[in-house]
Each structure stands twice: as C-alpha cells, then as structure tokens.
Amino acid sequence: MFQSFCKFILKLSGWKISGSLPTEHQFLAIVGPHTSNWDFIIGVLARGALGAKVNFLGKHQLFIPPWGWFFKAIGGTPVDRRKSNNLVDGVVHLYQTDPSFSLALAPEGTRSPVKRWKTGFYHIASKAGVPIVTVGLNFGSKTVVIPNGLETSDDMEFDMKQIISFYRSIEGRHPKAIPDFTR
C-alpha cells in the first residue's frame, strides 16, 4: 500500500523514476545534488515507489521530539556531526552484520554549497565491499535518475571523477556548482 501511495504522489507531482536500485545485494546510494529540504521528500517517495528498504543517516537534530520517532521509523539513524565518532567503521559494521542493509547518503553532507565533497561514503563502500549507486534528483526534468552501480577500484580519484561527472548532468532544486574532486 505504501508503495502505491508513493507512486501516486510522485506521479501527481510530475516526477518519474529512470532506472532502479539493486535488489539482489547490498549497496550504498549517494543522492544528490543536495540543495533543499525537498531532496529528502523526493528521495523518500522514490525509495517507497521502488519498494526498497534503504536506511539513511541524518543530522541528530532531526531525531528529537516530536519528529524523531518518524525519522527512525523510516530507516534513519542520527549522526552528531560535531563529534569525531569513527562513523565509517560503524557503518561498515552494519553492512557486515546485516545482509539486507543498504544506505543512502548525500555526498555533500549539507544543503549548502561546498568546495569539496565528503569522502566517507566512498570509504564505507570500499571497506564494506558494496557498490556505489548514484541517484540524481533532477528537478529540471523532475526525474529521479538511477544509473548502474559503480564498484570501487584502487583508484579513488578516477572513481570520484566518474561519480562527479554523472552529477554534472543533474539539476538540483537550487542549482549549484558540483565541485571538482582533488585530494
């Protein structure tokens, strides 16, 4: 029923989905560009329309009453970005202990423009041995774009250039420049 509801709301609002998420194995989805609060809403609706169980990390402020229960119920885990808490290893452990665990993250880590993306998602995928699935929220065409996943290689710079190249074709709600990747 929830899947039908999400499909209906997406269609009603003019959005469509191009591609699909993997169903046979774990993955780490990076969703972007993250430029507005609408990104989360469209992402949750797309996840629901696809019938996928995908968890997400969110800033800890989202998980306080009265809405904290809701974000946890839909697969959220709070992250306190003010602290260094070895998040990469913690998430890798979740992949290792739960064969159905998959995660979605915003590579920017914020809605504000950034000069450089955070690379934790890449390290998580690499250490956990899961593919990175790029998900573009293209507000220009109202399309959630999901191409094939990317297996990480020994060349992070090459992989990141491929990922960033995909996002250069995606128009966020508030368009902003996608940064170049340099170590």
Short mmCIF file of C-alpha atoms in Angstrom, two decimals:
data_model
loop_
_atom_site.label_atom_id
_atom_site.label_comp_id
_atom_site.label_asym_id
_atom_site.label_seq_id
_atom_site.Cartn_x
_atom_site.Cartn_y
_atom_site.Cartn_z
CA MET A 1 0.00 0.00 0.00
CA PHE A 2 2.82 2.43 0.87
CA GLN A 3 4.50 1.69 -2.48
CA SER A 4 1.29 2.54 -4.38
CA PHE A 5 0.86 5.71 -2.33
CA CYS A 6 4.43 6.85 -3.12
CA LYS A 7 3.98 6.10 -6.84
CA PHE A 8 0.73 8.08 -6.84
CA ILE A 9 2.27 11.11 -5.09
CA LEU A 10 5.28 11.13 -7.44
CA LYS A 11 3.04 10.89 -10.49
CA LEU A 12 0.68 13.56 -9.15
CA SER A 13 3.63 15.92 -8.66
CA GLY A 14 5.02 15.18 -12.14
CA TRP A 15 8.06 13.13 -11.06
CA LYS A 16 9.24 9.92 -12.72
CA ILE A 17 11.98 7.40 -11.99
CA SER A 18 14.55 6.35 -14.57
CA GLY A 19 16.40 3.21 -13.50
CA SER A 20 16.15 1.05 -10.41
CA LEU A 21 18.01 0.17 -7.24
CA PRO A 22 19.77 -3.19 -6.86
CA THR A 23 17.59 -5.86 -5.29
CA GLU A 24 19.96 -8.80 -5.09
CA HIS A 25 22.70 -7.30 -2.91
CA GLN A 26 23.70 -4.53 -0.54
CA PHE A 27 24.66 -1.11 -1.88
CA LEU A 28 25.43 2.44 -0.83
CA ALA A 29 23.36 5.08 -2.65
CA ILE A 30 24.60 8.63 -2.87
CA VAL A 31 21.77 11.03 -3.57
CA GLY A 32 22.34 14.48 -4.95
CA PRO A 33 22.78 17.20 -5.52
CA HIS A 34 21.53 18.05 -2.04
CA THR A 35 20.28 21.62 -2.34
CA SER A 36 16.95 21.76 -0.49
CA ASN A 37 14.72 20.03 2.04
CA TRP A 38 12.63 18.77 -0.92
CA ASP A 39 15.50 16.38 -1.77
CA PHE A 40 14.69 14.27 1.27
CA ILE A 41 10.96 14.19 0.49
CA ILE A 42 11.50 13.23 -3.16
CA GLY A 43 14.10 10.65 -2.09
CA VAL A 44 11.79 9.01 0.44
CA LEU A 45 8.94 8.94 -2.09
CA ALA A 46 11.21 7.40 -4.75
CA ARG A 47 12.51 4.81 -2.27
CA GLY A 48 8.91 3.96 -1.37
CA ALA A 49 7.80 3.81 -5.02
CA LEU A 50 10.65 1.40 -5.76
CA GLY A 51 9.73 -0.74 -2.75
CA ALA A 52 13.30 -0.55 -1.47
CA LYS A 53 14.44 -0.83 2.13
CA VAL A 54 17.22 1.75 2.32
CA ASN A 55 18.45 3.32 5.54
CA PHE A 56 19.83 6.84 5.85
CA LEU A 57 21.92 8.96 8.17
CA GLY A 58 20.71 12.37 9.27
CA LYS A 59 21.86 15.18 11.49
CA HIS A 60 21.00 14.41 15.09
CA GLN A 61 18.77 17.49 15.38
CA LEU A 62 16.19 15.74 13.15
CA PHE A 63 15.75 12.94 15.68
CA ILE A 64 14.44 14.94 18.62
CA PRO A 65 10.74 15.12 19.56
CA PRO A 66 8.23 15.49 18.07
CA TRP A 67 9.59 14.07 14.77
CA GLY A 68 12.42 11.82 15.94
CA TRP A 69 10.23 8.70 16.08
CA PHE A 70 9.15 9.28 12.45
CA PHE A 71 12.70 9.55 11.08
CA LYS A 72 13.76 6.41 12.96
CA ALA A 73 10.66 4.53 11.76
CA ILE A 74 11.52 5.22 8.11
CA GLY A 75 15.09 3.94 8.49
CA GLY A 76 17.01 6.91 9.85
CA THR A 77 19.98 6.91 12.19
CA PRO A 78 21.11 10.14 13.89
CA VAL A 79 24.67 11.38 13.40
CA ASP A 80 26.24 14.07 15.56
CA ARG A 81 28.44 15.88 13.05
CA ARG A 82 30.11 17.90 15.81
CA LYS A 83 31.92 14.79 17.07
CA SER A 84 34.51 12.52 15.53
CA ASN A 85 32.88 9.16 16.05
CA ASN A 86 34.53 6.73 13.59
CA LEU A 87 31.37 6.69 11.51
CA VAL A 88 32.95 4.85 8.57
CA ASP A 89 33.85 1.78 10.64
CA GLY A 90 30.50 1.89 12.44
CA VAL A 91 28.57 1.80 9.16
CA VAL A 92 30.86 -0.89 7.71
CA HIS A 93 29.97 -2.98 10.77
CA LEU A 94 26.27 -2.56 9.96
CA TYR A 95 26.90 -3.91 6.45
CA GLN A 96 28.84 -6.85 7.88
CA THR A 97 26.20 -7.80 10.45
CA ASP A 98 23.03 -7.25 8.39
CA PRO A 99 22.95 -8.87 4.93
CA SER A 100 19.95 -6.75 3.92
CA PHE A 101 21.47 -3.41 5.00
CA SER A 102 21.74 -0.67 2.39
CA LEU A 103 22.32 3.02 2.97
CA ALA A 104 21.63 6.35 1.24
CA LEU A 105 23.74 9.45 1.89
CA ALA A 106 24.18 12.95 0.48
CA PRO A 107 27.84 13.22 -0.62
CA GLU A 108 27.92 16.93 0.23
CA GLY A 109 26.83 16.28 3.80
CA THR A 110 24.84 19.55 3.75
CA ARG A 111 22.45 21.58 1.59
CA SER A 112 24.91 24.49 1.49
CA PRO A 113 27.38 24.82 -1.39
CA VAL A 114 30.67 23.05 -0.67
CA LYS A 115 34.10 23.26 -2.30
CA ARG A 116 34.74 19.54 -1.77
CA TRP A 117 32.50 16.55 -1.15
CA LYS A 118 32.94 14.44 1.94
CA THR A 119 34.52 11.10 1.01
CA GLY A 120 33.22 8.97 3.87
CA PHE A 121 30.68 7.34 1.54
CA TYR A 122 33.49 6.16 -0.70
CA HIS A 123 35.46 4.69 2.20
CA ILE A 124 32.34 2.97 3.56
CA ALA A 125 31.57 1.36 0.19
CA SER A 126 35.18 0.34 -0.34
CA LYS A 127 35.64 -1.19 3.13
CA ALA A 128 32.22 -2.90 3.07
CA GLY A 129 32.74 -4.19 -0.48
CA VAL A 130 29.44 -2.78 -1.75
CA PRO A 131 28.75 -0.87 -4.97
CA ILE A 132 28.05 2.85 -5.00
CA VAL A 133 24.75 3.67 -6.69
CA THR A 134 24.47 7.26 -7.86
CA VAL A 135 20.97 8.71 -7.57
CA GLY A 136 20.34 12.08 -9.17
CA LEU A 137 17.38 14.22 -8.20
CA ASN A 138 16.94 16.18 -11.41
CA PHE A 139 14.50 18.97 -10.65
CA GLY A 140 14.86 20.31 -14.21
CA SER A 141 13.20 17.23 -15.71
CA LYS A 142 11.51 16.05 -12.49
CA THR A 143 13.28 12.72 -12.82
CA VAL A 144 14.99 10.54 -10.24
CA VAL A 145 17.90 9.18 -12.28
CA ILE A 146 19.47 5.88 -11.16
CA PRO A 147 22.18 4.52 -13.48
CA ASN A 148 24.06 1.27 -12.86
CA GLY A 149 26.15 0.99 -9.70
CA LEU A 150 29.89 1.55 -9.54
CA GLU A 151 32.25 -0.92 -7.90
CA THR A 152 35.06 0.95 -6.15
CA SER A 153 38.55 0.38 -7.51
CA ASP A 154 42.06 1.01 -6.19
CA ASP A 155 41.94 4.47 -7.82
CA MET A 156 39.70 6.69 -5.72
CA GLU A 157 40.44 9.77 -7.80
CA PHE A 158 39.32 8.03 -11.01
CA ASP A 159 36.15 6.69 -9.35
CA MET A 160 35.28 10.08 -7.88
CA LYS A 161 35.72 11.77 -11.26
CA GLN A 162 33.22 9.28 -12.74
CA ILE A 163 30.74 9.95 -9.94
CA ILE A 164 31.07 13.72 -10.17
CA SER A 165 30.75 13.56 -13.96
CA PHE A 166 27.31 11.97 -13.53
CA TYR A 167 26.15 14.71 -11.15
CA ARG A 168 27.22 17.49 -13.55
CA SER A 169 24.21 16.50 -15.69
CA ILE A 170 21.76 16.70 -12.77
CA GLU A 171 19.96 19.96 -11.94
CA GLY A 172 19.25 20.42 -8.24
CA ARG A 173 16.28 22.37 -6.91
CA HIS A 174 18.67 25.24 -6.25
CA PRO A 175 21.35 24.66 -8.88
CA LYS A 176 24.92 24.99 -7.66
CA ALA A 177 28.29 24.02 -9.00
CA ILE A 178 29.37 20.43 -8.47
CA PRO A 179 32.92 20.61 -7.09
CA ASP A 180 35.90 19.01 -8.76
CA PHE A 181 37.45 16.18 -6.81
CA THR A 182 41.00 16.77 -5.73
CA ARG A 183 42.68 15.06 -2.83
#
